[in-house]
Amino acid sequence: MTNLKKLQQVIGYQFQDLHLLQQALTHSSYANEKKLGKLGCNERLEFLGDAVLELISSDFLYKEFPKVPEGELTKKRASLVCEPSLAFCARAFGLPDYLLLGKGEEITGGRKRDSIISDATEALLGAIYLDGGFASAKEFVLKFILNDIDSKRLFYDSKTILQEIVQENKGQAVQYILKSEEGPDHDKQFTVDVLINGAVSGTGTGHTKKAAEQAAAYEAICRIKKQQVSHVSEKH
C-alpha cells in the first residue's frame, strides 16, 4: 500500500477505493499467475478509460481549435492518445514502476512495453473516473496527457509532419532505411535512417521499426527547422 500512497501523491488524486487503483495496475499476466480470474486484471477499466479519454480529448480539442475542421481534429486526437504517446505520458510520472506483472512478462521486458503502459494509463483513468467522477478524470487528463500538445504531436506524428514539409518543398522522396537490428526478441533495438532526396537527414532508434522511423523523422524535422532559422538569421 505504501507504493499506492506514493503514486497517489504523484498524480495528485487520493482514491476512496484503493482496490480500484490496485486493479488498474494489475496486468492480465499477474492476475493469471495469482489466480485472480479474468476479472481481476485491468482490462475492463482500460475499456472504460479509453471511452472517457476520447470524450475529454475531443471536448478539449473542439474548444482549443475552434476553426479546425473535423478531419484535422480527428488526426490531432489520434496523435495525442495513441499508444506511444500515452506510454510517453505515463513514463513522465513513473507509472511503469507501479505495474503488477507476472514473472514471465517481467522477464521479457513487459514493464518497458508501450502497449502494456498505455493500457494501464487508460485503466488508471477509468479507475479515477469511477472513484471520483468526470471532473477528477478530466483534471488528470489535462495535467498528464493533454499538456504540451505541440511538442507531442511533433514527436509522435513526425513521419506525417516530415512528409508535409517535404511536399511543400517540391515533393522530394522520403525513404526509411533499416540500418541495424540488435538484441533479443523481447528487447529489440532498431536503428533507422531517413533519406530525403537520397541524402541521410536523420537517424533514430526504438524498440520497434515504427518507433525508430518516428525518431529519425523527428531528428530530420529538427535539422530542417534549424537550417530555416539560420537562413533567416543570415538574411538579416
CSV table of C-alpha atoms in Angstrom, one decimal:
chain,number,residue,atom,x,y,z
A,1,MET,CA,0.0,0.0,0.0
A,2,THR,CA,3.0,2.3,0.5
A,3,ASN,CA,3.6,2.3,-3.2
A,4,LEU,CA,0.0,3.1,-3.8
A,5,LYS,CA,0.3,6.1,-1.5
A,6,LYS,CA,3.3,7.4,-3.4
A,7,LEU,CA,1.6,7.0,-6.8
A,8,GLN,CA,-1.5,8.9,-5.5
A,9,GLN,CA,0.8,11.7,-4.3
A,10,VAL,CA,2.5,11.8,-7.8
A,11,ILE,CA,-0.8,12.0,-9.7
A,12,GLY,CA,-2.4,14.4,-7.2
A,13,TYR,CA,-5.5,12.2,-6.6
A,14,GLN,CA,-6.5,10.3,-3.5
A,15,PHE,CA,-8.6,7.2,-4.1
A,16,GLN,CA,-11.6,6.5,-1.8
A,17,ASP,CA,-11.5,2.9,-3.1
A,18,LEU,CA,-7.9,1.7,-3.2
A,19,HIS,CA,-9.0,-1.6,-4.7
A,20,LEU,CA,-9.8,0.3,-8.0
A,21,LEU,CA,-6.3,1.7,-8.1
A,22,GLN,CA,-4.7,-1.7,-7.5
A,23,GLN,CA,-6.9,-3.3,-10.2
A,24,ALA,CA,-5.9,-0.5,-12.7
A,25,LEU,CA,-2.2,-1.5,-12.1
A,26,THR,CA,-2.9,-5.3,-12.5
A,27,HIS,CA,-1.8,-6.8,-15.8
A,28,SER,CA,-3.5,-10.0,-17.0
A,29,SER,CA,-0.3,-11.9,-16.6
A,30,TYR,CA,-0.2,-11.1,-12.9
A,31,ALA,CA,-3.9,-11.8,-12.5
A,32,ASN,CA,-3.4,-15.2,-14.1
A,33,GLU,CA,-0.3,-16.0,-12.0
A,34,LYS,CA,-2.2,-15.1,-8.8
A,35,LYS,CA,-5.3,-16.9,-9.9
A,36,LEU,CA,-7.4,-13.7,-9.6
A,37,GLY,CA,-9.6,-14.7,-12.6
A,38,LYS,CA,-10.3,-12.8,-15.8
A,39,LEU,CA,-12.0,-10.0,-14.0
A,40,GLY,CA,-9.0,-9.5,-11.6
A,41,CYS,CA,-6.9,-7.6,-14.2
A,42,ASN,CA,-7.2,-4.0,-15.6
A,43,GLU,CA,-8.8,-4.8,-18.9
A,44,ARG,CA,-12.4,-3.7,-18.0
A,45,LEU,CA,-11.0,-0.5,-16.5
A,46,GLU,CA,-9.0,0.1,-19.7
A,47,PHE,CA,-12.1,-0.3,-21.8
A,48,LEU,CA,-13.9,2.4,-19.7
A,49,GLY,CA,-10.8,4.7,-19.5
A,50,ASP,CA,-10.5,4.6,-23.3
A,51,ALA,CA,-14.0,6.0,-23.8
A,52,VAL,CA,-13.5,8.6,-21.0
A,53,LEU,CA,-10.2,9.7,-22.7
A,54,GLU,CA,-11.9,10.0,-26.1
A,55,LEU,CA,-14.6,12.3,-24.7
A,56,ILE,CA,-12.2,14.5,-22.7
A,57,SER,CA,-9.7,14.9,-25.5
A,58,SER,CA,-12.5,15.5,-28.1
A,59,ASP,CA,-14.0,18.2,-25.9
A,60,PHE,CA,-10.6,19.8,-25.3
A,61,LEU,CA,-9.6,19.9,-29.0
A,62,TYR,CA,-13.1,21.2,-30.0
A,63,LYS,CA,-12.7,24.2,-27.7
A,64,GLU,CA,-9.0,24.7,-28.2
A,65,PHE,CA,-9.1,24.8,-32.0
A,66,PRO,CA,-12.4,26.4,-33.0
A,67,LYS,CA,-11.5,26.9,-36.7
A,68,VAL,CA,-10.0,23.4,-37.3
A,69,PRO,CA,-12.3,21.0,-39.4
A,70,GLU,CA,-13.4,17.6,-38.1
A,71,GLY,CA,-10.8,15.6,-40.1
A,72,GLU,CA,-7.9,17.6,-38.6
A,73,LEU,CA,-9.3,17.3,-35.1
A,74,THR,CA,-9.5,13.6,-35.6
A,75,LYS,CA,-5.8,13.4,-36.6
A,76,LYS,CA,-4.8,15.6,-33.6
A,77,ARG,CA,-6.8,13.4,-31.2
A,78,ALA,CA,-5.3,10.2,-32.7
A,79,SER,CA,-1.7,11.5,-32.3
A,80,LEU,CA,-2.3,12.7,-28.7
A,81,VAL,CA,-4.0,9.5,-27.4
A,82,CYS,CA,-2.1,6.9,-29.5
A,83,GLU,CA,-0.2,4.1,-27.7
A,84,PRO,CA,3.3,5.6,-27.8
A,85,SER,CA,2.0,9.0,-26.7
A,86,LEU,CA,0.1,7.6,-23.7
A,87,ALA,CA,3.2,5.4,-22.8
A,88,PHE,CA,5.4,8.6,-23.0
A,89,CYS,CA,3.0,10.5,-20.7
A,90,ALA,CA,2.8,7.6,-18.2
A,91,ARG,CA,6.6,7.3,-18.1
A,92,ALA,CA,6.9,11.0,-17.3
A,93,PHE,CA,5.1,10.4,-14.0
A,94,GLY,CA,6.6,7.0,-13.3
A,95,LEU,CA,3.6,4.7,-13.9
A,96,PRO,CA,5.6,1.7,-15.2
A,97,ASP,CA,7.3,1.3,-11.7
A,98,TYR,CA,3.9,0.6,-10.1
A,99,LEU,CA,2.6,-2.0,-12.6
A,100,LEU,CA,1.8,-5.5,-11.3
A,101,LEU,CA,3.2,-8.0,-13.9
A,102,GLY,CA,3.5,-11.8,-14.0
A,103,LYS,CA,7.1,-13.2,-13.7
A,104,GLY,CA,7.2,-14.2,-17.4
A,105,GLU,CA,6.0,-10.7,-18.5
A,106,GLU,CA,8.5,-9.1,-16.3
A,107,ILE,CA,11.4,-11.2,-17.6
A,108,THR,CA,10.5,-10.5,-21.2
A,109,GLY,CA,10.5,-6.7,-20.7
A,110,GLY,CA,6.8,-6.0,-20.2
A,111,ARG,CA,7.5,-3.1,-18.0
A,112,LYS,CA,9.0,-1.2,-20.9
A,113,ARG,CA,6.4,-2.2,-23.5
A,114,ASP,CA,4.3,0.7,-24.8
A,115,SER,CA,1.1,-1.4,-25.2
A,116,ILE,CA,1.1,-2.5,-21.5
A,117,ILE,CA,1.9,1.0,-20.2
A,118,SER,CA,-0.7,2.8,-22.4
A,119,ASP,CA,-3.4,0.2,-21.4
A,120,ALA,CA,-2.5,0.8,-17.8
A,121,THR,CA,-2.8,4.6,-18.3
A,122,GLU,CA,-6.3,4.1,-19.7
A,123,ALA,CA,-7.2,1.7,-16.8
A,124,LEU,CA,-5.9,4.3,-14.3
A,125,LEU,CA,-8.1,6.9,-15.9
A,126,GLY,CA,-11.1,4.6,-15.8
A,127,ALA,CA,-10.4,4.0,-12.1
A,128,ILE,CA,-10.2,7.7,-11.3
A,129,TYR,CA,-13.5,8.2,-13.2
A,130,LEU,CA,-15.3,5.5,-11.2
A,131,ASP,CA,-13.8,6.7,-7.9
A,132,GLY,CA,-14.0,10.5,-8.3
A,133,GLY,CA,-16.3,11.2,-11.3
A,134,PHE,CA,-15.8,13.1,-14.5
A,135,ALA,CA,-14.2,16.2,-13.1
A,136,SER,CA,-11.4,14.3,-11.4
A,137,ALA,CA,-10.8,12.3,-14.6
A,138,LYS,CA,-10.7,15.5,-16.7
A,139,GLU,CA,-8.2,17.0,-14.3
A,140,PHE,CA,-5.9,14.0,-14.6
A,141,VAL,CA,-6.1,14.0,-18.4
A,142,LEU,CA,-5.4,17.8,-18.7
A,143,LYS,CA,-2.5,17.5,-16.3
A,144,PHE,CA,-0.7,14.5,-17.7
A,145,ILE,CA,-1.9,13.7,-21.2
A,146,LEU,CA,-3.1,16.9,-22.9
A,147,ASN,CA,-0.2,19.0,-21.8
A,148,ASP,CA,2.4,20.4,-24.3
A,149,ILE,CA,0.5,19.0,-27.2
A,150,ASP,CA,2.5,20.7,-30.0
A,151,SER,CA,5.7,19.1,-28.9
A,152,LYS,CA,4.0,15.7,-28.5
A,153,ARG,CA,2.4,15.9,-32.0
A,154,LEU,CA,5.8,16.8,-33.4
A,155,PHE,CA,7.4,13.7,-31.9
A,156,TYR,CA,4.6,11.1,-32.3
A,157,ASP,CA,3.4,12.3,-35.7
A,158,SER,CA,6.9,13.1,-37.0
A,159,LYS,CA,6.6,11.0,-40.2
A,160,THR,CA,3.4,12.8,-41.3
A,161,ILE,CA,4.8,16.2,-40.4
A,162,LEU,CA,8.1,15.5,-42.3
A,163,GLN,CA,6.1,14.3,-45.3
A,164,GLU,CA,4.1,17.6,-45.3
A,165,ILE,CA,7.3,19.7,-45.0
A,166,VAL,CA,9.0,17.8,-47.9
A,167,GLN,CA,5.9,18.1,-50.1
A,168,GLU,CA,5.9,21.8,-49.6
A,169,ASN,CA,9.4,21.8,-50.9
A,170,LYS,CA,8.7,20.4,-54.4
A,171,GLY,CA,7.9,16.9,-53.1
A,172,GLN,CA,11.2,15.2,-52.8
A,173,ALA,CA,11.2,11.5,-52.0
A,174,VAL,CA,11.3,10.4,-48.3
A,175,GLN,CA,12.7,6.9,-47.6
A,176,TYR,CA,13.3,5.0,-44.4
A,177,ILE,CA,16.2,2.5,-44.4
A,178,LEU,CA,16.8,0.0,-41.6
A,179,LYS,CA,20.4,0.3,-40.5
A,180,SER,CA,20.6,-2.3,-37.8
A,181,GLU,CA,18.5,-4.6,-35.6
A,182,GLU,CA,20.0,-5.7,-32.3
A,183,GLY,CA,19.1,-7.5,-29.1
A,184,PRO,CA,16.9,-10.5,-28.1
A,185,ASP,CA,13.3,-10.8,-29.5
A,186,HIS,CA,11.7,-9.3,-26.3
A,187,ASP,CA,14.0,-6.3,-26.2
A,188,LYS,CA,14.9,-5.4,-29.9
A,189,GLN,CA,16.6,-2.2,-30.7
A,190,PHE,CA,16.1,-0.9,-34.3
A,191,THR,CA,18.1,1.9,-35.9
A,192,VAL,CA,16.7,3.6,-39.0
A,193,ASP,CA,18.0,6.4,-41.3
A,194,VAL,CA,15.5,8.7,-43.1
A,195,LEU,CA,16.6,9.9,-46.5
A,196,ILE,CA,15.3,12.9,-48.3
A,197,ASN,CA,16.2,13.0,-52.0
A,198,GLY,CA,18.8,10.3,-51.4
A,199,ALA,CA,20.6,12.1,-48.5
A,200,VAL,CA,20.5,11.0,-44.9
A,201,SER,CA,18.6,13.6,-43.0
A,202,GLY,CA,18.0,11.9,-39.6
A,203,THR,CA,18.7,8.7,-37.7
A,204,GLY,CA,16.6,7.2,-34.9
A,205,THR,CA,16.4,4.2,-32.6
A,206,GLY,CA,13.5,2.5,-31.0
A,207,HIS,CA,12.1,-0.9,-29.8
A,208,THR,CA,10.0,-1.1,-32.9
A,209,LYS,CA,10.8,-0.2,-36.5
A,210,LYS,CA,7.9,2.3,-36.4
A,211,ALA,CA,9.3,4.0,-33.3
A,212,ALA,CA,12.8,4.2,-34.9
A,213,GLU,CA,11.3,5.8,-38.0
A,214,GLN,CA,9.4,8.3,-35.9
A,215,ALA,CA,12.6,9.2,-34.1
A,216,ALA,CA,14.5,9.5,-37.4
A,217,ALA,CA,11.8,11.8,-38.8
A,218,TYR,CA,11.8,13.9,-35.6
A,219,GLU,CA,15.6,14.4,-36.0
A,220,ALA,CA,15.2,15.3,-39.6
A,221,ILE,CA,12.5,17.9,-38.8
A,222,CYS,CA,14.7,19.4,-36.1
A,223,ARG,CA,17.6,19.8,-38.6
A,224,ILE,CA,15.3,21.3,-41.2
A,225,LYS,CA,13.9,23.8,-38.7
A,226,LYS,CA,17.5,24.7,-37.5
A,227,GLN,CA,18.5,25.3,-41.2
A,228,GLN,CA,15.5,27.5,-41.7
A,229,VAL,CA,16.3,29.6,-38.7
A,230,SER,CA,20.0,30.0,-39.8
A,231,HIS,CA,18.8,31.1,-43.3
A,232,VAL,CA,16.6,33.7,-41.8
A,233,SER,CA,19.4,34.9,-39.5
A,234,GLU,CA,21.8,35.2,-42.5
A,235,LYS,CA,19.3,37.3,-44.4
A,236,HIS,CA,19.1,39.7,-41.5
